[in-house]
Amino acid sequence: EKWGNLPGGEIFTAPANTNGTFVVDGVVGDYLCSKYGDLRDTPLTIQVAGNRIVELRCENKELLDDFRAYTSTDENSNRVGEFAIGTNTALTRVIGNILQDEKIPGVHIAF
């Protein structure tokens, strides 16, 4: 079997430990991407300690509740599972498709 993730343009790793504040001002993944689109006007702030979410903040309370539920589905869904850097310089704007948007130059994490 073969699989692919197009367009190309991402380097990634599974981090051993992550601490800090991550501000999502682009898109949130999975079904939340199509539901909320570009978060430039209402960014989601994620505080991470010991590789796990410890605090969430967002002016959009519906998004905040949805993201909290999304990252509470099992014991590891609030754990940082990927740290990645998008490297495809041909991509210049967020379109709401996570497989493309994550390739835009910049950093993203995944839970």
mmCIF file of C-alpha atoms in Angstrom:
data_model
loop_
_atom_site.group_PDB
_atom_site.id
_atom_site.type_symbol
_atom_site.label_atom_id
_atom_site.label_comp_id
_atom_site.label_asym_id
_atom_site.label_seq_id
_atom_site.Cartn_x
_atom_site.Cartn_y
_atom_site.Cartn_z
ATOM 1 C CA GLU A 1 0.000 0.000 0.000
ATOM 2 C CA LYS A 2 1.094 3.529 -0.712
ATOM 3 C CA TRP A 3 -0.101 6.766 0.754
ATOM 4 C CA GLY A 4 0.651 10.396 0.307
ATOM 5 C CA ASN A 5 0.048 13.769 1.820
ATOM 6 C CA LEU A 6 -0.068 16.380 -0.912
ATOM 7 C CA PRO A 7 0.952 19.037 -1.544
ATOM 8 C CA GLY A 8 4.491 18.434 -0.305
ATOM 9 C CA GLY A 9 6.176 20.822 2.065
ATOM 10 C CA GLU A 10 6.350 19.800 5.702
ATOM 11 C CA ILE A 11 8.968 18.512 8.108
ATOM 12 C CA PHE A 12 7.717 17.025 11.364
ATOM 13 C CA THR A 13 8.621 15.094 14.475
ATOM 14 C CA ALA A 14 6.959 13.671 17.571
ATOM 15 C CA PRO A 15 8.317 15.815 20.421
ATOM 16 C CA ALA A 16 9.580 14.200 23.616
ATOM 17 C CA ASN A 17 8.551 17.232 25.673
ATOM 18 C CA THR A 18 6.780 20.499 24.911
ATOM 19 C CA ASN A 19 6.248 23.532 27.144
ATOM 20 C CA GLY A 20 5.011 27.003 26.287
ATOM 21 C CA THR A 21 2.256 29.036 24.696
ATOM 22 C CA PHE A 22 0.967 28.359 21.198
ATOM 23 C CA VAL A 23 -1.313 30.878 19.505
ATOM 24 C CA VAL A 24 -3.473 29.506 16.689
ATOM 25 C CA ASP A 25 -4.167 32.408 14.340
ATOM 26 C CA GLY A 26 -4.549 30.294 11.208
ATOM 27 C CA VAL A 27 -6.733 27.187 11.262
ATOM 28 C CA VAL A 28 -7.512 24.422 13.733
ATOM 29 C CA GLY A 29 -7.430 20.911 12.303
ATOM 30 C CA ASP A 30 -9.900 18.127 11.631
ATOM 31 C CA TYR A 31 -13.607 19.054 11.459
ATOM 32 C CA LEU A 32 -12.902 22.294 13.358
ATOM 33 C CA CYS A 33 -11.069 23.614 10.294
ATOM 34 C CA SER A 34 -14.143 23.564 8.093
ATOM 35 C CA LYS A 35 -16.400 24.758 10.920
ATOM 36 C CA TYR A 36 -14.345 27.788 12.031
ATOM 37 C CA GLY A 37 -11.974 28.533 9.147
ATOM 38 C CA ASP A 38 -9.320 31.218 9.617
ATOM 39 C CA LEU A 39 -8.878 32.224 13.275
ATOM 40 C CA ARG A 40 -7.016 35.462 12.569
ATOM 41 C CA ASP A 41 -9.758 37.567 14.211
ATOM 42 C CA THR A 42 -10.337 35.248 17.208
ATOM 43 C CA PRO A 43 -7.109 33.320 17.884
ATOM 44 C CA LEU A 44 -7.040 30.288 20.150
ATOM 45 C CA THR A 45 -4.297 30.356 22.796
ATOM 46 C CA ILE A 46 -3.058 26.987 24.043
ATOM 47 C CA GLN A 47 -0.812 26.744 27.112
ATOM 48 C CA VAL A 48 1.185 23.497 27.174
ATOM 49 C CA ALA A 49 3.248 22.032 30.041
ATOM 50 C CA GLY A 50 4.815 18.586 30.096
ATOM 51 C CA ASN A 51 3.481 17.939 26.583
ATOM 52 C CA ARG A 52 -0.153 18.428 27.702
ATOM 53 C CA ILE A 53 -2.691 21.219 27.414
ATOM 54 C CA VAL A 54 -3.008 23.006 30.753
ATOM 55 C CA GLU A 55 -5.011 26.072 29.675
ATOM 56 C CA LEU A 56 -7.086 27.236 26.703
ATOM 57 C CA ARG A 57 -8.217 30.798 25.915
ATOM 58 C CA CYS A 58 -10.316 32.192 23.066
ATOM 59 C CA GLU A 59 -12.890 34.961 22.659
ATOM 60 C CA ASN A 60 -15.012 32.560 20.577
ATOM 61 C CA LYS A 61 -16.581 30.498 23.373
ATOM 62 C CA GLU A 62 -18.132 27.981 20.956
ATOM 63 C CA LEU A 63 -14.705 27.255 19.443
ATOM 64 C CA LEU A 64 -13.201 27.070 22.925
ATOM 65 C CA ASP A 65 -15.814 24.509 24.005
ATOM 66 C CA ASP A 66 -15.441 22.495 20.775
ATOM 67 C CA PHE A 67 -11.636 22.434 21.021
ATOM 68 C CA ARG A 68 -11.781 21.479 24.700
ATOM 69 C CA ALA A 69 -14.133 18.588 23.827
ATOM 70 C CA TYR A 70 -11.932 17.580 20.863
ATOM 71 C CA THR A 71 -8.854 17.379 23.097
ATOM 72 C CA SER A 72 -10.681 15.502 25.868
ATOM 73 C CA THR A 73 -11.874 12.424 23.977
ATOM 74 C CA ASP A 74 -9.331 10.076 25.588
ATOM 75 C CA GLU A 75 -6.355 10.120 27.946
ATOM 76 C CA ASN A 76 -3.871 11.266 25.272
ATOM 77 C CA SER A 77 -5.940 13.581 23.090
ATOM 78 C CA ASN A 78 -4.602 16.630 24.960
ATOM 79 C CA ARG A 79 -0.985 15.577 24.360
ATOM 80 C CA VAL A 80 1.217 17.222 21.727
ATOM 81 C CA GLY A 81 1.823 14.471 19.164
ATOM 82 C CA GLU A 82 3.474 16.466 16.392
ATOM 83 C CA PHE A 83 5.673 19.506 15.986
ATOM 84 C CA ALA A 84 5.981 20.537 12.341
ATOM 85 C CA ILE A 85 7.231 23.283 10.077
ATOM 86 C CA GLY A 86 5.512 24.063 6.800
ATOM 87 C CA THR A 87 7.989 24.751 3.991
ATOM 88 C CA ASN A 88 5.938 25.123 0.797
ATOM 89 C CA THR A 89 6.580 28.732 -0.250
ATOM 90 C CA ALA A 90 4.102 28.428 -3.141
ATOM 91 C CA LEU A 91 1.294 28.428 -0.557
ATOM 92 C CA THR A 92 0.561 31.985 0.503
ATOM 93 C CA ARG A 93 -2.793 31.959 2.289
ATOM 94 C CA VAL A 94 -5.020 29.798 4.464
ATOM 95 C CA ILE A 95 -7.855 28.148 2.492
ATOM 96 C CA GLY A 96 -9.499 26.031 5.201
ATOM 97 C CA ASN A 97 -8.136 22.648 4.041
ATOM 98 C CA ILE A 98 -5.850 21.412 6.806
ATOM 99 C CA LEU A 99 -3.729 19.115 4.600
ATOM 100 C CA GLN A 100 -2.798 22.122 2.476
ATOM 101 C CA ASP A 101 -2.815 24.810 5.159
ATOM 102 C CA GLU A 102 -0.299 22.953 7.337
ATOM 103 C CA LYS A 103 2.254 23.226 4.511
ATOM 104 C CA ILE A 104 2.228 27.065 4.560
ATOM 105 C CA PRO A 105 5.599 28.305 5.868
ATOM 106 C CA GLY A 106 5.367 28.435 9.652
ATOM 107 C CA VAL A 107 5.041 26.218 12.697
ATOM 108 C CA HIS A 108 2.164 24.014 13.781
ATOM 109 C CA ILE A 109 1.492 21.402 16.428
ATOM 110 C CA ALA A 110 -1.000 18.556 16.479
ATOM 111 C CA PHE A 111 -2.813 16.821 19.324
#
